[in-house]
mmCIF file of C-alpha atoms and ligand atoms in Angstrom:
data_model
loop_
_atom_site.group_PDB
_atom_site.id
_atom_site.type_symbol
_atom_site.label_atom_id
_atom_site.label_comp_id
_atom_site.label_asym_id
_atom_site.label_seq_id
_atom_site.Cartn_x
_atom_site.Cartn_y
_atom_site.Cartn_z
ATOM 1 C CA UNK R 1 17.965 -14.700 -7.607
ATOM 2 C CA UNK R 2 19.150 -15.921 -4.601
ATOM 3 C CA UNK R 3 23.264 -15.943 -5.838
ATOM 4 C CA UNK R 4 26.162 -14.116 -4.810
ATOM 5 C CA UNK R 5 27.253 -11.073 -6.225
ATOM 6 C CA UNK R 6 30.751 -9.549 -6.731
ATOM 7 C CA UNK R 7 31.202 -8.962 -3.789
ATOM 8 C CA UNK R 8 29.880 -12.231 -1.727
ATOM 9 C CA UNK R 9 26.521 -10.304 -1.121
ATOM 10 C CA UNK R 10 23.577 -11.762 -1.145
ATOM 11 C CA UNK R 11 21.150 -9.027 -3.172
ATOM 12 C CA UNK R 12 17.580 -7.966 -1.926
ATOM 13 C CA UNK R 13 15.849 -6.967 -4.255
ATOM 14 C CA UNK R 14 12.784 -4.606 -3.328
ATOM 15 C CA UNK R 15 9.310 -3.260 -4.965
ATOM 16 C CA UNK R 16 9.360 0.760 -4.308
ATOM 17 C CA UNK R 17 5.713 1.517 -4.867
ATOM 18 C CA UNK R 18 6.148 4.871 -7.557
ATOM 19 C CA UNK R 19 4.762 7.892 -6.421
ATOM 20 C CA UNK R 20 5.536 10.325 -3.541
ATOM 21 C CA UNK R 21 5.281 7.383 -0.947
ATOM 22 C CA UNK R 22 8.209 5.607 -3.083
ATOM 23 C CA UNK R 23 10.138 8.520 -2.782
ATOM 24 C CA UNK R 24 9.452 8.949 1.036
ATOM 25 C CA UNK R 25 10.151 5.273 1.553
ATOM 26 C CA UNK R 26 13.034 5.306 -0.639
ATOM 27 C CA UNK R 27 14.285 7.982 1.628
ATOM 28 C CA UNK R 28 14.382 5.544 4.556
ATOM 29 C CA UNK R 29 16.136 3.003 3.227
ATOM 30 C CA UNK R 30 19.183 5.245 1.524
ATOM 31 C CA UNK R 31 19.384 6.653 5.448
ATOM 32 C CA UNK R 32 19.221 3.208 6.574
ATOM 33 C CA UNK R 33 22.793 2.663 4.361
ATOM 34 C CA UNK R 34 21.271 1.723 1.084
ATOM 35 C CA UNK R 35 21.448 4.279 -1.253
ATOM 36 C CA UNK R 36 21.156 3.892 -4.561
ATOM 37 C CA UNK R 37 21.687 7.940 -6.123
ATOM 38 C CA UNK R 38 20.573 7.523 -9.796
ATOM 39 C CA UNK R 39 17.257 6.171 -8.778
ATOM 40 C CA UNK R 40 17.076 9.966 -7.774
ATOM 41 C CA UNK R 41 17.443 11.281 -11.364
ATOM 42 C CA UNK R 42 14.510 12.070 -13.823
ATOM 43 C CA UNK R 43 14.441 9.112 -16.144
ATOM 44 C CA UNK R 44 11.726 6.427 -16.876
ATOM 45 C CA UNK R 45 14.140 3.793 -15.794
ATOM 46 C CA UNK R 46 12.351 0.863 -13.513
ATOM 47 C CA UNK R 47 15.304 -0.557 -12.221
ATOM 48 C CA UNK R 48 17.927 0.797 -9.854
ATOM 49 C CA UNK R 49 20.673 -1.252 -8.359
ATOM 50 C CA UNK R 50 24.132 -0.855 -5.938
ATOM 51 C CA UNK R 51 25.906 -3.580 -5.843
ATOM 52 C CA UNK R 52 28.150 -2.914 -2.881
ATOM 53 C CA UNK R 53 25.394 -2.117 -0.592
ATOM 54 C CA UNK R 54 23.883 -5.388 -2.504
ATOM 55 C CA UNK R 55 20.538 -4.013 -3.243
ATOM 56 C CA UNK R 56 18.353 -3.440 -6.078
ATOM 57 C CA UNK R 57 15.002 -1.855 -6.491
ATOM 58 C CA UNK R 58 11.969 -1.591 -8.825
ATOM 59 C CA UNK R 59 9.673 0.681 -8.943
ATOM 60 C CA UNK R 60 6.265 -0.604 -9.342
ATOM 61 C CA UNK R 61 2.891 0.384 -9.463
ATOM 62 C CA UNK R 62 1.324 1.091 -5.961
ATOM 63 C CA UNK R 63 -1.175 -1.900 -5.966
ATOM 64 C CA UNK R 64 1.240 -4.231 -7.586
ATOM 65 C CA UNK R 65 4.040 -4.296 -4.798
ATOM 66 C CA UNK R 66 2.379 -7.211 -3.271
ATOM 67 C CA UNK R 67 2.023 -9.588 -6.400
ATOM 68 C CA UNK R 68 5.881 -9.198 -6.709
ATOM 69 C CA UNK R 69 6.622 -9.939 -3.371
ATOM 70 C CA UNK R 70 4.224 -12.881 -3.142
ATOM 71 C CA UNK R 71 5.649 -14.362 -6.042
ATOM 72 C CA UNK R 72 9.644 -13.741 -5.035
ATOM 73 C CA UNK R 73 10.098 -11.151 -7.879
ATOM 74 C CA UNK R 74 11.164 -9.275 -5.500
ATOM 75 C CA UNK R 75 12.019 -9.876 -1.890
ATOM 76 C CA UNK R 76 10.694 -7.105 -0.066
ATOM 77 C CA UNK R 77 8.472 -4.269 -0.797
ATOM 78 C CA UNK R 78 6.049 -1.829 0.391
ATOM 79 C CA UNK R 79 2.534 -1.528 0.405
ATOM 80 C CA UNK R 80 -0.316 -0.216 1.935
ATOM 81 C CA UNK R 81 -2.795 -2.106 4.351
ATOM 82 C CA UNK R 82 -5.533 -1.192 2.030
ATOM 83 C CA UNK R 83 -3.994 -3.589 -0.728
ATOM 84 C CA UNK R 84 -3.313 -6.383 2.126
ATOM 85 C CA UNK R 85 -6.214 -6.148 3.489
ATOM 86 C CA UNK R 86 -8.414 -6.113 0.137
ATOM 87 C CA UNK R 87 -6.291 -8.749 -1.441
ATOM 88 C CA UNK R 88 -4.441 -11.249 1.698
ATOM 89 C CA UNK R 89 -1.443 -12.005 -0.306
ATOM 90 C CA UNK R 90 0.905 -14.934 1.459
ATOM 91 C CA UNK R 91 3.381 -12.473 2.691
ATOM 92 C CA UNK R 92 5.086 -10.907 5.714
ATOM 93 C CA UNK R 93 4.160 -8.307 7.621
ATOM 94 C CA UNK R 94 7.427 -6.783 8.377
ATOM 95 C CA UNK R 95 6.563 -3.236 9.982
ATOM 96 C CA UNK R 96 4.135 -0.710 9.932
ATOM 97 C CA UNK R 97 6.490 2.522 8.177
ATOM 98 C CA UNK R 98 3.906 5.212 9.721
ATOM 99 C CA UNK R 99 3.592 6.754 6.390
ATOM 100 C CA UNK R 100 1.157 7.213 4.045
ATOM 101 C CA UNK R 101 -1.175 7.346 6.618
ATOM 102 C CA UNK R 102 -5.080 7.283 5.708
ATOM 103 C CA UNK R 103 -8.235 5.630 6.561
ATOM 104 C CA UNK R 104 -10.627 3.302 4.878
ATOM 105 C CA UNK R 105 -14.017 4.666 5.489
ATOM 106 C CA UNK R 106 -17.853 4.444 4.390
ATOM 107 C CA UNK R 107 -18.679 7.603 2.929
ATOM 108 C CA UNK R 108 -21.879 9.543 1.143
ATOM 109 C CA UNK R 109 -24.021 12.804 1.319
ATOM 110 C CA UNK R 110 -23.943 14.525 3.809
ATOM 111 C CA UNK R 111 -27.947 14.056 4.871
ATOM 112 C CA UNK R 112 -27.359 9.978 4.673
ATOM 113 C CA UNK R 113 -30.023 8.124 6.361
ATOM 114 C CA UNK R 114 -29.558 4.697 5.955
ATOM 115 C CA UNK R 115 -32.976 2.449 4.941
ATOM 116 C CA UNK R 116 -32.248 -1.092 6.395
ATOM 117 C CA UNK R 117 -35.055 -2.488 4.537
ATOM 118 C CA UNK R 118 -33.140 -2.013 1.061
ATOM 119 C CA UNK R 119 -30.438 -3.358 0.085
ATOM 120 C CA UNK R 120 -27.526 -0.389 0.674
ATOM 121 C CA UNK R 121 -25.661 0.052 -2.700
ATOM 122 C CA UNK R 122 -21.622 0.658 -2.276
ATOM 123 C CA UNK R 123 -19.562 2.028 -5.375
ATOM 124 C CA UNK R 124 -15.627 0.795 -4.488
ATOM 125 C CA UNK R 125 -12.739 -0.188 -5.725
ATOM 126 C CA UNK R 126 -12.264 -2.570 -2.495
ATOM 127 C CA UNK R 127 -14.900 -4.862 -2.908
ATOM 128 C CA UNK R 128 -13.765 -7.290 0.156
ATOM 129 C CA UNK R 129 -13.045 -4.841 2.637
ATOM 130 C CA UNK R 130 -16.390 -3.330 2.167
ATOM 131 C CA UNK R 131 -17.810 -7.339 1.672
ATOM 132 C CA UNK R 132 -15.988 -8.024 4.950
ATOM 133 C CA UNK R 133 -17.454 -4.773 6.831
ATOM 134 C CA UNK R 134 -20.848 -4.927 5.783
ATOM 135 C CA UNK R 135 -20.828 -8.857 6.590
ATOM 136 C CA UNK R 136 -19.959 -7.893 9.955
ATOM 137 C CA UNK R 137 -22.651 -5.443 10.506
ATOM 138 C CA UNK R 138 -24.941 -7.830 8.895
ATOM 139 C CA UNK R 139 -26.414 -5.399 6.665
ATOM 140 C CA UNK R 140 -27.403 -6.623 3.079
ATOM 141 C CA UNK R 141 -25.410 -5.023 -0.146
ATOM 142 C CA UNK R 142 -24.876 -4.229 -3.267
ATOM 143 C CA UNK R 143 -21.657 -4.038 -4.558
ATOM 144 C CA UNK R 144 -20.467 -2.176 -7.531
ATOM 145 C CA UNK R 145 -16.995 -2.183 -8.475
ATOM 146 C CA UNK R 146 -15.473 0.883 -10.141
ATOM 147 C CA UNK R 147 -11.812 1.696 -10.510
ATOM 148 C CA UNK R 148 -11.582 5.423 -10.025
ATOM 149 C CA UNK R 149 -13.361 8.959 -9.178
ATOM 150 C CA UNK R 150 -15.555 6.510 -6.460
ATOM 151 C CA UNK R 151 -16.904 9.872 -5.550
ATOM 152 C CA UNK R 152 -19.103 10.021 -8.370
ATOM 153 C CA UNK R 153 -21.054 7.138 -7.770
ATOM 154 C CA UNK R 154 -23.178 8.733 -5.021
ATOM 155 C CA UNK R 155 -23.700 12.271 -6.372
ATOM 156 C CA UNK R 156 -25.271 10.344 -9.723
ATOM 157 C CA UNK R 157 -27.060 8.246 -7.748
ATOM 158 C CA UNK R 158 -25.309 5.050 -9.045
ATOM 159 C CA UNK R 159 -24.732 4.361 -5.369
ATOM 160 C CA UNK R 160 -26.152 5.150 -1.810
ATOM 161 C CA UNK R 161 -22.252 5.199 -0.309
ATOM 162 C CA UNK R 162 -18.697 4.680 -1.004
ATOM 163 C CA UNK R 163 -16.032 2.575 0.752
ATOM 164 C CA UNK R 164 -12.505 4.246 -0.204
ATOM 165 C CA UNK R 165 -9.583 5.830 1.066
ATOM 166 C CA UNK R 166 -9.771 9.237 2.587
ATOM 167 C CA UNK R 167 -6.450 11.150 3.399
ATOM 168 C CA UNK R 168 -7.225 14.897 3.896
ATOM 169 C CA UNK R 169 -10.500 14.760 3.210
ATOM 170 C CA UNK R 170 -10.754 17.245 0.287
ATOM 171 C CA UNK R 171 -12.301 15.308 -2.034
ATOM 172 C CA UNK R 172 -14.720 14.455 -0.242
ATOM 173 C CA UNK R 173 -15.577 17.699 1.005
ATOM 174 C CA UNK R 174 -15.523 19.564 -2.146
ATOM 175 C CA UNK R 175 -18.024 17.157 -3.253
ATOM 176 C CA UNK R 176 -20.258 17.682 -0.769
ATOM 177 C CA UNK R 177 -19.676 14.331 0.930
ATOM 178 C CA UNK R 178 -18.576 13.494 4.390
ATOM 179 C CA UNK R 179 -17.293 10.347 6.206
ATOM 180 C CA UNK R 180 -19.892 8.186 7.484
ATOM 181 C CA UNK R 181 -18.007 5.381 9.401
ATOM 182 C CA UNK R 182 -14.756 4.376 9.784
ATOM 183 C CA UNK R 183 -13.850 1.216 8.821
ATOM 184 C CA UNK R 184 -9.550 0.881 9.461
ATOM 185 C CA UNK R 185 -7.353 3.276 9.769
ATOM 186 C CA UNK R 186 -4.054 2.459 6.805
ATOM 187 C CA UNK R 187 -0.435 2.876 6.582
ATOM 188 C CA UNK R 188 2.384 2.046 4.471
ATOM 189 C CA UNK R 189 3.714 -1.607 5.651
ATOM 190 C CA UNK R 190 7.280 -3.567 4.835
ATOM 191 C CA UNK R 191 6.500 -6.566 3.028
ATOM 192 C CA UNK R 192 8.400 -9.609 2.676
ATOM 193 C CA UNK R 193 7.545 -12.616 0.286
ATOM 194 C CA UNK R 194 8.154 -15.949 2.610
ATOM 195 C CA UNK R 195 10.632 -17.939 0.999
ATOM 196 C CA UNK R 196 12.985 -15.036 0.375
ATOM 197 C CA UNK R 197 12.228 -14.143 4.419
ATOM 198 C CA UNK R 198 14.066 -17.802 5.212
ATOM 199 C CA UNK R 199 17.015 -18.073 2.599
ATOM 200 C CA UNK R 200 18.071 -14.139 2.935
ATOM 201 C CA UNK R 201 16.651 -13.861 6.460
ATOM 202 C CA UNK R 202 20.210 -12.597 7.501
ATOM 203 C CA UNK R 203 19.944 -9.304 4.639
ATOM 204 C CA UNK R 204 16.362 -8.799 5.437
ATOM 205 C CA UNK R 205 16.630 -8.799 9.072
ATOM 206 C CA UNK R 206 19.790 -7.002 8.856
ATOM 207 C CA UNK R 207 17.309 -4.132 6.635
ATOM 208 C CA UNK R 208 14.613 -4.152 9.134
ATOM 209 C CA UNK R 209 16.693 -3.818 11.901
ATOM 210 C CA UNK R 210 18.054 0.048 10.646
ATOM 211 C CA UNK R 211 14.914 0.825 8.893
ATOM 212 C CA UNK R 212 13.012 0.736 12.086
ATOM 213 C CA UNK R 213 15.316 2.961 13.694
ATOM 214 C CA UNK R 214 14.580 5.780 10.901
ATOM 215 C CA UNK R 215 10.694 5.066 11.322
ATOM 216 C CA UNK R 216 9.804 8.698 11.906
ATOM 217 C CA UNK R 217 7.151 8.488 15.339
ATOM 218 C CA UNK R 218 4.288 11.143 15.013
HETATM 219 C C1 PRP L 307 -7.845 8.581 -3.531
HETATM 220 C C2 PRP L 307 -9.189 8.189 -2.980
HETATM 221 C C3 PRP L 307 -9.905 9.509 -2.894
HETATM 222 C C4 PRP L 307 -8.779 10.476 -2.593
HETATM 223 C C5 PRP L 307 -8.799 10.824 -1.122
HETATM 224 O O1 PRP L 307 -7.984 8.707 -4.887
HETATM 225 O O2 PRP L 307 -9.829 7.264 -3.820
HETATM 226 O O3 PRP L 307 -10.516 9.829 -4.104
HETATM 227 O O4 PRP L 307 -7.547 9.833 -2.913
HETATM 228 O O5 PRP L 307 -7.836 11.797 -0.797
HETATM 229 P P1 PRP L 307 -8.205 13.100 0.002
HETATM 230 O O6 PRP L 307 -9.003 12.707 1.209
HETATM 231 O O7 PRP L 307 -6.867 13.691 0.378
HETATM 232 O O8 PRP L 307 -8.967 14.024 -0.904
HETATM 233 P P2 PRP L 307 -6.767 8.689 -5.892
HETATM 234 O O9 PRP L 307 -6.106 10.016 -5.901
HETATM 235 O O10 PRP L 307 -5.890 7.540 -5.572
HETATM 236 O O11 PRP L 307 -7.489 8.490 -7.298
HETATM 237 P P3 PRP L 307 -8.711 7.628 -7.779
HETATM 238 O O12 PRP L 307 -9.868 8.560 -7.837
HETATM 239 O O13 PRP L 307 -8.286 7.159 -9.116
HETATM 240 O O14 PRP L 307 -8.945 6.493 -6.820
#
């Protein structure tokens, strides 16, 4: 879609991941002069689009932002360093939004001592971050991929620790887990798939340019 519109625009089309964060980040970009008002009314529409400002957005789920901006669906998008970092997709870094701020971290019961001569069992849903980590530490383990409620695994005793996001820590804490290590801290992060990057780099620049300026600094 790399065509003219109406009005000899050029339009970008972006991956909104849905959620609170979309809305935040959605937020940026209307104050950065692309607004786009229905996407603000309560509908189940995916699609939102302003054709003077030359824009259109999607809203998409959270961990698929990055497959549609890899694969030029859609030219930009946001997504969290958790999903880069678990899944590398061929994109661009753009900027770091400071939003959605969170940390990856190892995480069990609260009297964890680690045995280093087992193998340590980690419940996750980001199996190569936690692959990557542990590889670095050179300690041995066991990976078991689960998809949701990673808390659970330890208090069962499915696992010995968890790898997963922790944002206020409540979850953790009313389980009667606590962080162990930290592994990265995370943040929501413009995306932009490569190809789109060269033959719209005048629109995307031109987008990165006045989001930046409405970044809001802690
Ligand atoms: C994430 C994460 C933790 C929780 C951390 O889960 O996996 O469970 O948020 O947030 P907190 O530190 O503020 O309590 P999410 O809500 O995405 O659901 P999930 O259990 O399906 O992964």
């Amino acid at each position: 879609m790399t065509s003219e519109n109406k009005y000899g625009k050029k339009i970008i089309n972006v991956a909104l991941p849905k959620g609170r964060l979309g809305e935040k980040v959605y937020d940026i970009f209307e104050a950065s002069g692309y607004p786009c008002e229905e996407i603000k009314e309560d509908s189940r529409k995916l699609i939102f689009e302003n054709e003077e400002a030359a824009i259109r957005y999607f809203w998409v789920k959270p961990s698929d932002v990055a497959i549609y901006v890899e694969r030029g669906a859609a030219d930009i998008g946001v997504a969290g360093k958790d999903i880069l970092l678990e899944y590398s997709p061929d994109v661009y870094e753009l900027l770091d939004l400071n939003m959605g701020k969170c940390r990856m971290a190892v995480a069990g019961p609260k009297d964890f001592r680690d045995n280093t001569g087992r193998t340590l069992r980690v419940a996750t849903k980001f199996c190569n971050i936690a692959m990557d980590y542990y590889a670095s530490q050179c300690r041995e383990i066991d990976i078991i991929k689960l998809q949701g409620s990673i808390e659970l695994a330890p208090i069962l005793g499915l696992s010995d620790v968890i790898v997963d996001i922790v944002e206020t820590g409540t979850t953790l804490r009313e389980n009667n887990l606590e962080v162990l290590e930290e592994i990265v801290p995370i943040s929501a992060r413009l995306i932009a798939n490569k190809v789109s990057f060269k033959f719209k780099n005048k629109e995307i620049e031109s987008i990165v340019k006045k989001i930046r300026r409405n970044i809001k600094n802690d």
